[in-house]
Coordinates of C-alpha atoms and ligand atoms in Angstrom, one line a residue:
X1 CA 29.7 2.8 162.2
X2 CA 29.7 -1.0 161.8
X3 CA 32.5 -1.1 159.5
X4 CA 34.5 1.1 161.9
X5 CA 33.9 -1.4 164.6
X6 CA 35.2 -4.4 162.6
X7 CA 38.3 -2.4 161.6
X8 CA 38.9 -1.6 165.3
X9 CA 38.5 -5.2 166.2
X10 CA 40.8 -6.4 163.5
X11 CA 43.6 -4.0 164.5
X12 CA 43.0 -5.2 168.4
X13 CA 43.3 -8.7 167.1
X14 CA 46.4 -8.0 165.2
X15 CA 48.1 -6.2 168.0
X16 CA 47.4 -9.2 170.2
X17 CA 48.8 -11.5 167.8
X18 CA 52.0 -9.7 167.1
X19 CA 54.0 -10.6 170.1
X20 CA 52.7 -14.2 169.9
X21 CA 53.9 -14.3 166.2
X22 CA 57.3 -13.2 167.2
X23 CA 57.4 -15.8 169.7
X24 CA 56.3 -18.4 167.3
X25 CA 59.2 -17.3 164.8
X26 CA 61.8 -17.5 167.5
X27 CA 60.7 -21.1 168.3
X28 CA 60.9 -21.9 164.7
X29 CA 64.3 -20.7 164.4
X30 CA 65.5 -22.7 167.4
X31 CA 64.2 -25.9 166.3
X32 CA 65.9 -25.4 162.9
X33 CA 69.1 -25.0 164.6
X34 CA 68.4 -28.3 166.6
X35 CA 69.7 -30.9 164.6
X36 CA 67.9 -33.9 163.7
X37 CA 70.0 -37.2 164.5
X38 CA 67.3 -39.7 163.5
X39 CA 69.5 -41.1 160.7
X40 CA 72.6 -41.2 162.7
X41 CA 70.6 -42.7 165.6
X42 CA 69.5 -45.6 163.2
X43 CA 73.2 -46.2 162.1
X44 CA 74.4 -46.3 165.6
X45 CA 71.9 -48.8 166.4
X46 CA 73.0 -51.0 163.5
X47 CA 76.6 -50.6 164.6
X48 CA 75.7 -51.3 168.1
X49 CA 73.5 -54.5 167.0
X50 CA 77.0 -55.5 165.1
X51 CA 79.0 -55.1 168.3
X52 CA 81.0 -52.2 166.7
X53 CA 79.5 -49.3 168.7
X54 CA 78.6 -48.9 172.2
X55 CA 76.4 -46.2 173.7
X56 CA 76.3 -44.8 177.2
X57 CA 75.4 -47.1 180.1
X58 CA 71.7 -46.1 179.7
X59 CA 71.7 -47.3 176.3
X60 CA 71.7 -43.7 174.9
X61 CA 74.2 -42.9 172.2
X62 CA 74.4 -39.3 173.2
X63 CA 75.1 -38.1 169.6
X64 CA 74.5 -34.4 170.3
X65 CA 77.9 -33.9 172.1
X66 CA 81.5 -33.7 170.9
X67 CA 83.7 -36.8 171.5
X68 CA 86.8 -36.6 173.5
X69 CA 90.1 -37.7 171.9
X70 CA 90.1 -40.9 174.0
X71 CA 86.4 -41.6 173.2
X72 CA 87.0 -41.4 169.6
X73 CA 89.8 -43.6 169.8
X74 CA 87.8 -46.2 171.7
X75 CA 85.0 -45.8 169.0
X76 CA 87.7 -46.7 166.3
X77 CA 89.0 -49.6 168.2
X78 CA 85.4 -51.1 168.4
X79 CA 84.7 -50.4 164.9
X80 CA 87.8 -52.4 163.9
X81 CA 86.6 -55.4 165.9
X82 CA 89.6 -55.0 168.2
X83 CA 88.3 -54.1 171.5
X84 CA 88.7 -57.5 173.2
X85 CA 92.3 -57.8 171.8
X86 CA 93.1 -54.2 173.1
X87 CA 92.0 -55.0 176.7
X88 CA 93.6 -58.4 176.6
X89 CA 97.0 -57.0 175.3
X90 CA 97.1 -54.2 177.8
X91 CA 100.0 -52.4 175.9
X92 CA 101.8 -49.7 178.1
X93 CA 100.4 -46.2 177.8
X94 CA 103.1 -43.5 178.3
X95 CA 100.8 -40.5 178.9
X96 CA 100.1 -39.2 182.3
X97 CA 96.9 -37.6 181.3
X98 CA 95.1 -40.8 180.3
X99 CA 92.4 -42.1 182.7
X100 CA 92.9 -45.8 183.7
X101 CA 89.8 -46.8 181.7
X102 CA 91.3 -45.5 178.5
X103 CA 94.9 -46.7 178.9
X104 CA 94.7 -49.9 177.2
X105 CA 92.9 -48.3 174.2
X106 CA 95.4 -45.7 173.8
X107 CA 98.3 -48.2 174.2
X108 CA 96.6 -50.4 171.7
X109 CA 96.1 -47.4 169.4
X110 CA 99.9 -46.5 169.9
X111 CA 101.1 -49.8 169.1
X112 CA 98.9 -50.0 166.0
X113 CA 99.9 -46.7 164.8
X114 CA 96.5 -45.3 164.8
X115 CA 97.0 -42.5 167.2
X116 CA 99.8 -40.3 168.7
X117 CA 99.9 -38.0 171.6
X118 CA 100.0 -34.4 171.7
X119 CA 103.5 -34.5 173.3
X120 CA 105.7 -37.1 174.9
X121 CA 103.9 -37.3 178.0
X122 CA 100.5 -36.0 177.2
X123 CA 97.7 -37.7 175.0
X124 CA 95.5 -34.7 175.1
X125 CA 92.1 -35.3 176.7
X126 CA 90.2 -32.5 174.8
X127 CA 87.6 -32.8 172.2
X128 CA 88.4 -34.9 169.0
X129 CA 87.9 -32.9 165.8
X130 CA 86.9 -34.0 162.4
X131 CA 90.4 -34.1 161.0
X132 CA 91.6 -36.2 163.8
X133 CA 88.9 -38.9 163.6
X134 CA 89.4 -39.0 159.6
X135 CA 93.0 -39.5 160.3
X136 CA 92.3 -42.4 162.7
X137 CA 90.0 -44.1 160.1
X138 CA 92.3 -43.6 157.2
X139 CA 95.1 -45.2 159.2
X140 CA 92.8 -48.0 160.0
X141 CA 92.2 -48.5 156.3
X142 CA 95.9 -48.8 155.8
X143 CA 96.9 -45.2 154.7
X144 CA 99.8 -43.5 156.3
X145 CA 100.5 -40.0 156.8
X146 CA 104.1 -40.9 157.7
X147 CA 104.5 -42.4 154.1
X148 CA 102.9 -39.6 152.4
X149 CA 99.4 -40.8 151.7
X150 CA 98.0 -37.8 153.2
X151 CA 98.8 -34.8 155.6
X152 CA 97.1 -35.5 159.0
X153 CA 96.2 -31.7 159.3
X154 CA 94.4 -32.1 156.0
X155 CA 92.8 -35.6 155.5
X156 CA 89.6 -34.4 153.8
X157 CA 90.5 -34.9 150.1
X158 CA 91.6 -38.5 150.8
X159 CA 88.7 -39.1 153.1
X160 CA 86.2 -37.9 150.4
X161 CA 87.9 -40.1 148.0
X162 CA 87.7 -43.1 150.1
X163 CA 84.0 -42.5 150.8
X164 CA 84.3 -42.0 154.6
X165 CA 83.3 -38.4 154.7
X166 CA 79.5 -38.8 153.8
X167 CA 77.5 -35.8 153.0
X168 CA 76.1 -33.9 156.1
X169 CA 79.1 -34.6 158.2
X170 CA 79.8 -31.4 160.2
X171 CA 83.4 -31.0 159.8
X172 CA 83.3 -27.7 161.8
X173 CA 81.5 -28.8 164.8
X174 CA 82.3 -32.6 165.0
X175 CA 79.8 -34.5 167.2
X176 CA 79.4 -38.0 168.2
X177 CA 76.7 -38.2 165.6
X178 CA 79.4 -37.5 163.0
X179 CA 81.7 -40.2 164.4
X180 CA 78.7 -42.6 163.7
X181 CA 78.4 -41.3 160.1
X182 CA 82.2 -41.7 159.4
X183 CA 82.3 -45.1 161.1
X184 CA 79.4 -46.4 159.3
X185 CA 80.7 -45.2 155.9
X186 CA 84.1 -46.7 156.9
X187 CA 82.6 -50.0 156.7
X188 CA 82.1 -50.0 153.0
X189 CA 85.4 -48.3 152.1
X190 CA 88.2 -50.2 150.6
X191 CA 91.4 -50.9 152.3
X192 CA 94.5 -49.3 150.9
X193 CA 95.6 -51.1 147.8
X194 CA 93.0 -53.9 148.1
X195 CA 89.6 -54.8 146.9
X196 CA 88.2 -55.8 150.2
X197 CA 86.2 -53.4 152.2
X198 CA 86.8 -52.9 156.0
X199 CA 83.6 -54.9 156.6
X200 CA 85.1 -57.8 154.5
X201 CA 88.2 -57.6 156.5
X202 CA 86.1 -58.0 159.6
X203 CA 84.3 -61.1 158.0
X204 CA 87.8 -62.5 157.5
X205 CA 88.7 -61.9 161.1
X206 CA 85.5 -63.5 162.2
X207 CA 84.2 -60.4 163.9
X208 CA 81.3 -60.1 161.5
X209 CA 79.4 -63.0 159.4
X210 CA 79.3 -62.9 155.7
X211 CA 75.5 -62.7 155.7
X212 CA 75.5 -59.5 158.0
X213 CA 77.1 -57.6 155.1
X214 CA 73.7 -57.9 153.2
X215 CA 72.1 -54.5 153.4
X216 CA 75.1 -53.0 155.0
X217 CA 75.2 -50.0 152.5
X218 CA 72.1 -48.5 153.7
X219 CA 70.8 -45.0 153.8
X220 CA 67.9 -44.4 156.3
X221 CA 65.1 -42.7 154.9
X222 CA 65.3 -39.2 156.6
X223 CA 61.5 -39.0 156.5
X224 CA 61.2 -42.0 158.6
X225 CA 61.6 -45.7 157.8
X226 CA 58.8 -48.0 157.0
X227 CA 58.7 -51.7 156.4
X228 CA 56.2 -52.7 153.7
X229 CA 55.2 -56.3 153.1
X230 CA 53.1 -57.3 150.1
X231 CA 51.6 -60.8 150.0
X232 CA 50.9 -61.6 146.5
X233 CA 47.6 -63.3 145.6
X234 CA 49.3 -66.3 144.0
X235 CA 46.4 -68.7 144.7
X236 CA 47.5 -72.0 146.3
X237 CA 51.0 -70.7 146.9
X238 CA 53.3 -68.4 148.6
X239 CA 55.0 -65.1 147.6
X240 CA 55.9 -62.0 149.7
X241 CA 57.9 -59.0 148.7
X242 CA 59.4 -57.0 151.6
X243 CA 60.8 -53.4 151.2
X244 CA 62.5 -51.2 153.6
X245 CA 64.7 -48.0 152.9
X246 CA 64.8 -48.9 149.2
X247 CA 66.1 -52.4 149.9
X248 CA 64.0 -55.5 148.8
X249 CA 63.6 -59.1 149.9
X250 CA 61.4 -61.7 148.2
X251 CA 60.3 -64.6 150.1
X252 CA 59.1 -67.3 147.7
X253 CA 57.5 -66.7 144.2
X254 CA 54.5 -68.6 144.0
X255 CA 53.8 -71.3 141.2
X256 CA 55.6 -71.5 138.0
X257 CA 52.5 -69.9 136.5
X258 CA 52.9 -66.9 138.9
X259 CA 56.2 -66.1 137.1
X260 CA 54.7 -63.4 134.7
X261 CA 52.8 -61.8 137.7
X262 CA 56.1 -61.4 139.6
X263 CA 57.8 -60.2 136.4
X264 CA 55.2 -57.7 135.7
X265 CA 55.1 -56.4 139.3
X266 CA 58.9 -55.9 139.6
X267 CA 59.0 -54.2 136.1
X268 CA 56.2 -51.9 136.8
X269 CA 57.6 -51.1 140.2
X270 CA 61.0 -50.4 138.9
X271 CA 62.6 -52.8 141.1
X272 CA 65.7 -54.0 139.1
X273 CA 67.4 -55.6 142.2
X274 CA 66.2 -57.8 144.9
X275 CA 68.9 -57.6 147.7
X276 CA 67.8 -61.0 148.9
X277 CA 65.8 -63.8 147.3
X278 CA 64.7 -66.5 149.6
X279 CA 63.3 -70.0 148.6
X280 CA 61.9 -71.5 151.8
X281 CA 61.9 -74.9 150.4
X282 CA 61.8 -76.5 146.7
X283 CA 58.2 -77.1 146.4
X284 CA 56.8 -75.8 143.1
X285 CA 54.2 -73.5 145.0
X286 CA 57.2 -71.6 146.5
X287 CA 60.1 -71.9 144.0
X288 CA 58.2 -71.9 140.7
X289 CA 57.5 -68.2 140.2
X290 CA 61.1 -67.3 141.4
X291 CA 62.3 -67.7 137.9
X292 CA 59.9 -64.7 136.8
X293 CA 61.3 -62.6 139.5
X294 CA 64.8 -63.4 138.6
X295 CA 64.0 -62.4 134.9
X296 CA 63.1 -59.1 136.0
X297 CA 65.6 -58.4 138.8
X298 CA 69.3 -59.1 139.7
X299 CA 69.6 -60.9 142.9
X300 CA 72.1 -59.8 145.6
X301 CA 71.8 -62.8 147.9
X302 CA 69.9 -66.1 147.5
X303 CA 68.9 -68.1 150.4
X304 CA 67.4 -71.7 150.4
X305 CA 67.0 -74.6 152.8
X306 CA 69.5 -76.7 150.7
X307 CA 71.9 -76.4 148.0
X308 CA 70.5 -79.1 145.8
X309 CA 67.0 -80.5 145.3
X310 CA 65.4 -82.5 142.4
X311 CA 62.3 -80.5 142.0
X312 CA 62.0 -79.0 138.6
X313 CA 61.1 -75.4 139.9
X314 CA 64.1 -75.6 142.1
X315 CA 66.4 -76.4 139.4
X316 CA 65.1 -73.7 137.3
X317 CA 65.7 -71.4 140.3
X318 CA 69.4 -72.4 140.3
X319 CA 69.6 -72.0 136.7
X320 CA 68.5 -68.2 136.6
X321 CA 70.7 -67.6 139.8
X322 CA 73.6 -69.2 137.8
X323 CA 72.9 -66.9 134.9
X324 CA 73.2 -63.9 137.3
X325 CA 76.4 -65.4 138.8
X326 CA 74.8 -65.9 142.1
X327 CA 75.1 -69.1 144.2
X328 CA 72.8 -70.4 146.9
X329 CA 73.7 -69.7 150.5
X330 CA 72.2 -72.1 153.0
X331 CA 72.1 -70.1 156.3
X332 CA 72.4 -71.5 159.8
X333 CA 69.8 -71.1 162.7
X334 CA 70.9 -67.8 164.4
X335 CA 72.2 -66.1 161.4
X336 CA 71.0 -62.8 160.4
X337 CA 71.0 -60.3 157.7
X338 CA 69.6 -56.7 157.1
X339 CA 66.9 -55.3 155.0
X340 CA 67.2 -51.5 155.2
X341 CA 66.4 -50.6 158.8
X342 CA 64.8 -54.1 159.4
X343 CA 66.7 -57.2 161.0
X344 CA 66.2 -60.6 159.5
X345 CA 67.0 -63.6 161.6
X346 CA 67.1 -67.2 160.5
X347 CA 65.5 -69.4 162.9
X348 CA 65.1 -72.7 161.0
X349 CA 65.3 -75.4 160.0
X350 CA 67.2 -76.7 163.1
X351 CA 68.0 -80.0 161.9
X352 CA 67.3 -82.0 158.6
X353 CA 64.0 -83.8 158.5
X354 CA 62.8 -86.1 155.9
X355 CA 60.0 -84.2 154.7
X356 CA 60.6 -80.9 152.5
X357 CA 57.9 -79.0 154.4
X358 CA 59.6 -79.5 157.8
X359 CA 62.8 -78.3 156.2
X360 CA 61.5 -74.9 155.5
X361 CA 63.5 -71.8 156.0
X362 CA 62.1 -69.9 158.8
X363 CA 62.8 -66.1 159.1
X364 CA 61.8 -63.6 161.7
X365 CA 61.9 -60.2 160.5
X366 CA 62.0 -57.4 163.3
X367 CA 61.5 -53.7 162.6
X368 CA 61.4 -51.3 165.5
X369 CA 58.8 -52.8 168.0
X370 CA 57.1 -55.0 165.3
X371 CA 58.1 -58.4 164.0
X372 CA 57.1 -60.8 161.4
X373 CA 57.4 -64.6 161.3
X374 CA 57.6 -66.5 157.9
X375 CA 57.5 -70.2 158.3
X376 CA 57.1 -71.5 154.7
X377 CA 55.4 -74.9 154.8
X378 CA 56.8 -75.8 158.2
X379 CA 54.5 -78.3 160.0
X380 CA 54.0 -79.4 163.7
X381 CA 57.5 -81.3 163.8
X382 CA 59.6 -78.1 162.7
X383 CA 57.4 -76.0 164.9
X384 CA 58.4 -78.1 167.9
X385 CA 62.0 -77.8 166.9
X386 CA 61.5 -73.9 166.9
X387 CA 59.7 -74.0 170.4
X388 CA 62.8 -76.2 171.6
X389 CA 65.2 -73.9 170.2
X390 CA 65.0 -71.1 172.8
X391 CA 64.7 -68.4 170.1
X392 CA 62.3 -65.6 170.6
X393 CA 59.2 -66.5 168.5
X394 CA 56.8 -63.8 169.5
X395 CA 55.5 -61.7 166.3
X396 CA 53.2 -59.1 165.6
X397 CA 52.3 -60.9 162.5
X398 CA 52.5 -64.6 161.6
X399 CA 52.5 -65.7 158.1
X400 CA 50.5 -68.8 158.7
X401 CA 52.4 -72.0 157.8
X402 CA 51.5 -74.4 155.1
X403 CA 48.7 -72.3 153.7
X404 CA 46.7 -72.9 156.8
X405 CA 46.9 -76.6 156.8
X406 CA 45.9 -78.5 159.9
X407 CA 49.5 -80.0 159.8
X408 CA 50.8 -76.5 161.0
X409 CA 50.1 -73.7 163.4
X410 CA 49.7 -75.8 166.5
X411 CA 48.4 -74.5 169.6
X412 CA 51.6 -74.5 171.5
X413 CA 53.3 -72.7 168.5
X414 CA 50.6 -70.1 168.1
X415 CA 50.7 -69.6 171.9
X416 CA 54.5 -68.8 171.7
X417 CA 54.2 -66.6 168.6
X418 CA 51.1 -64.9 170.0
X419 CA 50.5 -62.9 166.9
X420 CA 48.1 -59.8 166.7
X421 CA 47.5 -60.5 162.9
X422 CA 48.0 -63.4 160.7
X423 CA 48.1 -63.9 156.8
X424 CA 47.0 -67.1 155.1
X425 CA 48.0 -67.4 151.5
X426 CA 45.9 -69.9 149.8
X427 CA 43.8 -70.4 146.6
X428 CA 40.1 -70.0 146.6
X429 CA 38.5 -73.5 146.4
X430 CA 41.8 -75.4 146.5
X431 CA 41.6 -79.3 146.7
X432 CA 43.5 -79.4 149.9
X433 CA 40.7 -77.7 152.0
X434 CA 43.2 -75.0 153.0
X435 CA 42.9 -73.2 155.3
X436 CA 41.5 -75.8 157.8
X437 CA 38.6 -74.9 160.1
X438 CA 40.8 -76.1 162.9
X439 CA 43.5 -73.6 162.0
X440 CA 41.1 -70.8 161.7
X441 CA 39.5 -71.6 165.1
X442 CA 42.9 -71.7 166.7
X443 CA 43.7 -68.4 165.1
X444 CA 40.4 -66.9 166.2
X445 CA 40.9 -68.4 169.7
X446 CA 44.3 -66.7 169.9
X447 CA 42.3 -63.3 169.2
X448 CA 44.4 -62.8 165.9
X449 CA 43.2 -60.5 163.2
X450 CA 43.1 -62.6 160.0
X451 CA 43.9 -61.8 156.4
X452 CA 43.5 -64.3 153.7
X453 CA 44.5 -64.0 150.0
X454 CA 41.8 -66.5 149.0
X455 CA 39.1 -64.0 150.1
X456 CA 40.9 -60.7 150.0
X457 CA 43.3 -60.8 146.9
X458 CA 46.6 -59.3 147.7
X459 CA 47.3 -58.0 151.2
X460 CA 49.6 -55.1 152.0
X461 CA 50.9 -54.6 155.4
X462 CA 52.9 -51.5 156.4
X463 CA 54.7 -51.0 159.8
X464 CA 56.0 -47.8 161.0
X465 CA 58.0 -49.7 163.5
X466 CA 55.2 -49.4 166.0
X467 CA 52.0 -50.7 164.6
X468 CA 50.8 -52.2 161.3
X469 CA 48.3 -50.9 158.8
X470 CA 46.8 -53.2 156.3
X471 CA 45.5 -52.7 152.8
X472 CA 43.6 -55.5 150.8
X473 CA 42.8 -55.9 147.2
X474 CA 39.1 -56.6 148.0
X475 CA 37.1 -56.0 151.1
X476 CA 35.9 -59.5 152.3
X477 CA 32.9 -59.3 154.2
X478 CA 32.8 -62.9 153.9
X479 CA 36.1 -63.2 155.8
X480 CA 34.6 -65.1 158.7
X481 CA 31.4 -66.4 157.1
X482 CA 33.6 -67.8 154.4
X483 CA 34.8 -70.2 157.0
X484 CA 33.0 -73.5 156.2
X485 CA 32.4 -72.7 152.6
X486 CA 36.0 -72.9 151.6
X487 CA 37.2 -75.9 153.6
X488 CA 36.7 -79.5 153.0
X489 CA 36.2 -79.7 156.6
X490 CA 32.9 -77.8 156.6
X491 CA 30.8 -79.1 159.4
X492 CA 33.7 -80.8 161.1
X493 CA 33.5 -80.3 164.8
X494 CA 36.3 -78.2 166.0
X495 CA 38.0 -79.9 169.0
X496 CA 41.0 -77.9 169.8
X497 CA 43.8 -80.4 170.1
X498 CA 44.5 -79.7 173.8
X499 CA 40.7 -80.4 174.3
X500 CA 40.6 -77.8 177.0
X501 CA 37.6 -75.7 175.8
X502 CA 34.0 -76.1 174.5
X503 CA 33.2 -73.6 171.7
X504 CA 31.6 -70.3 173.1
X505 CA 28.9 -70.5 170.4
X506 CA 27.3 -72.7 167.8
X507 CA 26.6 -70.8 164.5
X508 CA 24.1 -72.1 162.0
X509 CA 25.7 -71.0 158.6
X510 CA 22.4 -71.7 156.8
X511 CA 20.0 -69.7 158.8
X512 CA 22.7 -67.1 160.2
X513 CA 21.7 -67.7 163.7
X514 CA 24.0 -68.4 166.7
X515 CA 23.3 -70.3 169.7
X516 CA 24.7 -71.3 173.1
X517 CA 26.2 -74.8 172.8
X518 CA 23.6 -76.0 175.3
X519 CA 20.6 -74.7 173.2
X520 CA 18.4 -77.6 171.9
X521 CA 18.3 -75.8 168.4
X522 CA 22.2 -75.9 168.4
X523 CA 22.2 -79.8 168.6
X524 CA 19.8 -80.3 165.7
X525 CA 22.0 -78.0 163.1
X526 CA 23.1 -80.3 160.3
X527 CA 26.9 -80.9 160.4
X528 CA 27.5 -79.2 157.0
X529 CA 25.9 -76.1 158.3
X530 CA 27.4 -76.2 161.7
X531 CA 30.2 -73.8 162.9
X532 CA 31.7 -74.0 166.4
X533 CA 32.7 -70.5 167.1
X534 CA 35.4 -69.6 169.5
X535 CA 35.1 -66.0 170.2
X536 CA 32.8 -63.3 171.7
X537 CA 29.1 -62.3 170.9
X538 CA 30.4 -59.0 169.7
X539 CA 32.5 -60.6 167.0
X540 CA 29.4 -62.4 165.9
X541 CA 27.1 -59.5 165.8
X542 CA 29.8 -57.6 163.9
X543 CA 29.8 -60.6 161.3
X544 CA 26.0 -60.0 161.2
X545 CA 25.0 -63.2 162.7
X546 CA 21.7 -63.0 164.6
X547 CA 21.3 -64.3 168.2
X548 CA 18.9 -67.2 168.7
X549 CA 15.4 -66.2 170.2
X550 CA 15.3 -69.4 172.3
X551 CA 18.5 -69.5 174.0
X552 CA 19.1 -65.8 173.9
X553 CA 22.9 -65.9 173.5
Ligands
ZN601 ZN1 55.6 -77.5 150.7
ZN602 ZN1 53.2 -74.6 149.9

């Protein structure tokens, strides 16, 4: 009896589920049909950043519809960096069916032999098909169907051979997304009978800058692009490895003694190529370990703040680069390059200063909505130059300048950067007292989450373009209580340089109690145990400090 009931119930359930299941299957089929344009979207954005592609007025690239013949031609002319020229030249357009906006492009296309009409009087305003766009691009690369390089009805074989027909291009139903794929591939395609690529010709024409070619041959990860930054634990030094879509960039290499650490890491990770190697400035604690990295991996591009320097570490860096046939590039402020889906902009140095630290290369890496500022050992003077430059400094993460020295991370600079997170690379118990109490206090004041290699070992930060996730070698419960133990400035009173503010609380590092600044007990704390705390009561409680029973903070 009981059993029957169960069976009947099961049957009822099954019947109830059947139509639902049918609906779910139908939905699945529909979403499988719906194409995923994320890769083309990423490429369209990159082309647009380079000024070689333009979306709709609302900033949407509208990749899911077919391009008209006129649109395809406009996209090609833009890709060739000739839009301004086309509009200025205003060659006559003999076709009656071409709208006014498209006439200069069609006129230019005719003049350059990139396109023809469908008849003497009609250009043909219908949709462009794949063969047509490939024909446009092949002609732009210097091939001629008139001279028999290919037949315009069948440009596919030559297109494949030239690398402008990437896998996944829909040759049957050609969409704007496919225009993007073909256009992007065309940048790396060689011109007919030349060693140069289309992108290199664009550099020659001043449309693109040489540095912008770094990271151009790029395939976005179809499962979603991520930017990963590893801050090595190199003691009192700096080294960070950035990875995005399989491309890599090393910013500084630590001390010469860290060479083997970098060598081993790159070997173990199978990284045989560093698309970009950066030496922020020639000091040993930044340039020293680059030799190890260059022993493990071939550099694509090498950036430094100057071509020459006397420091041994830098000469070594040059020596290993020389062996790889790479010379140093000194970028200018405003220059940019790419690392997978991330963009790297050079912000400084803005002028030559006497002190090496203040000639540090400053790089801002942006990825989706997140950004990362690397300032080398830049001090107040260079920070001021950056503030004066008008560059956007705001960044999600600040790699704190000069190992947390009080000479850097000035209030004004920190206010402009407004980082959510900060990383300090410093050696435990280093003789310089880095990071300084004052900088720690300024960072805390700014509400920044702090990570420190001296306390936590290596630090890995991963961005999905929206938010950051951190992982560290060691958990550091002492992250904040470590303040004062580490710094030569232990016990020094922290006076914000702008003098605006008294500390929120005073902590006795010896007893673990915290007080209101007005509490009589606070005044009697011995200097070496005293910490002026800028922050909230909750933060102190989270750090296991105990409120004073007298002033009840
Ligand atoms: Zn330095
Ligand atoms: Zn340094």
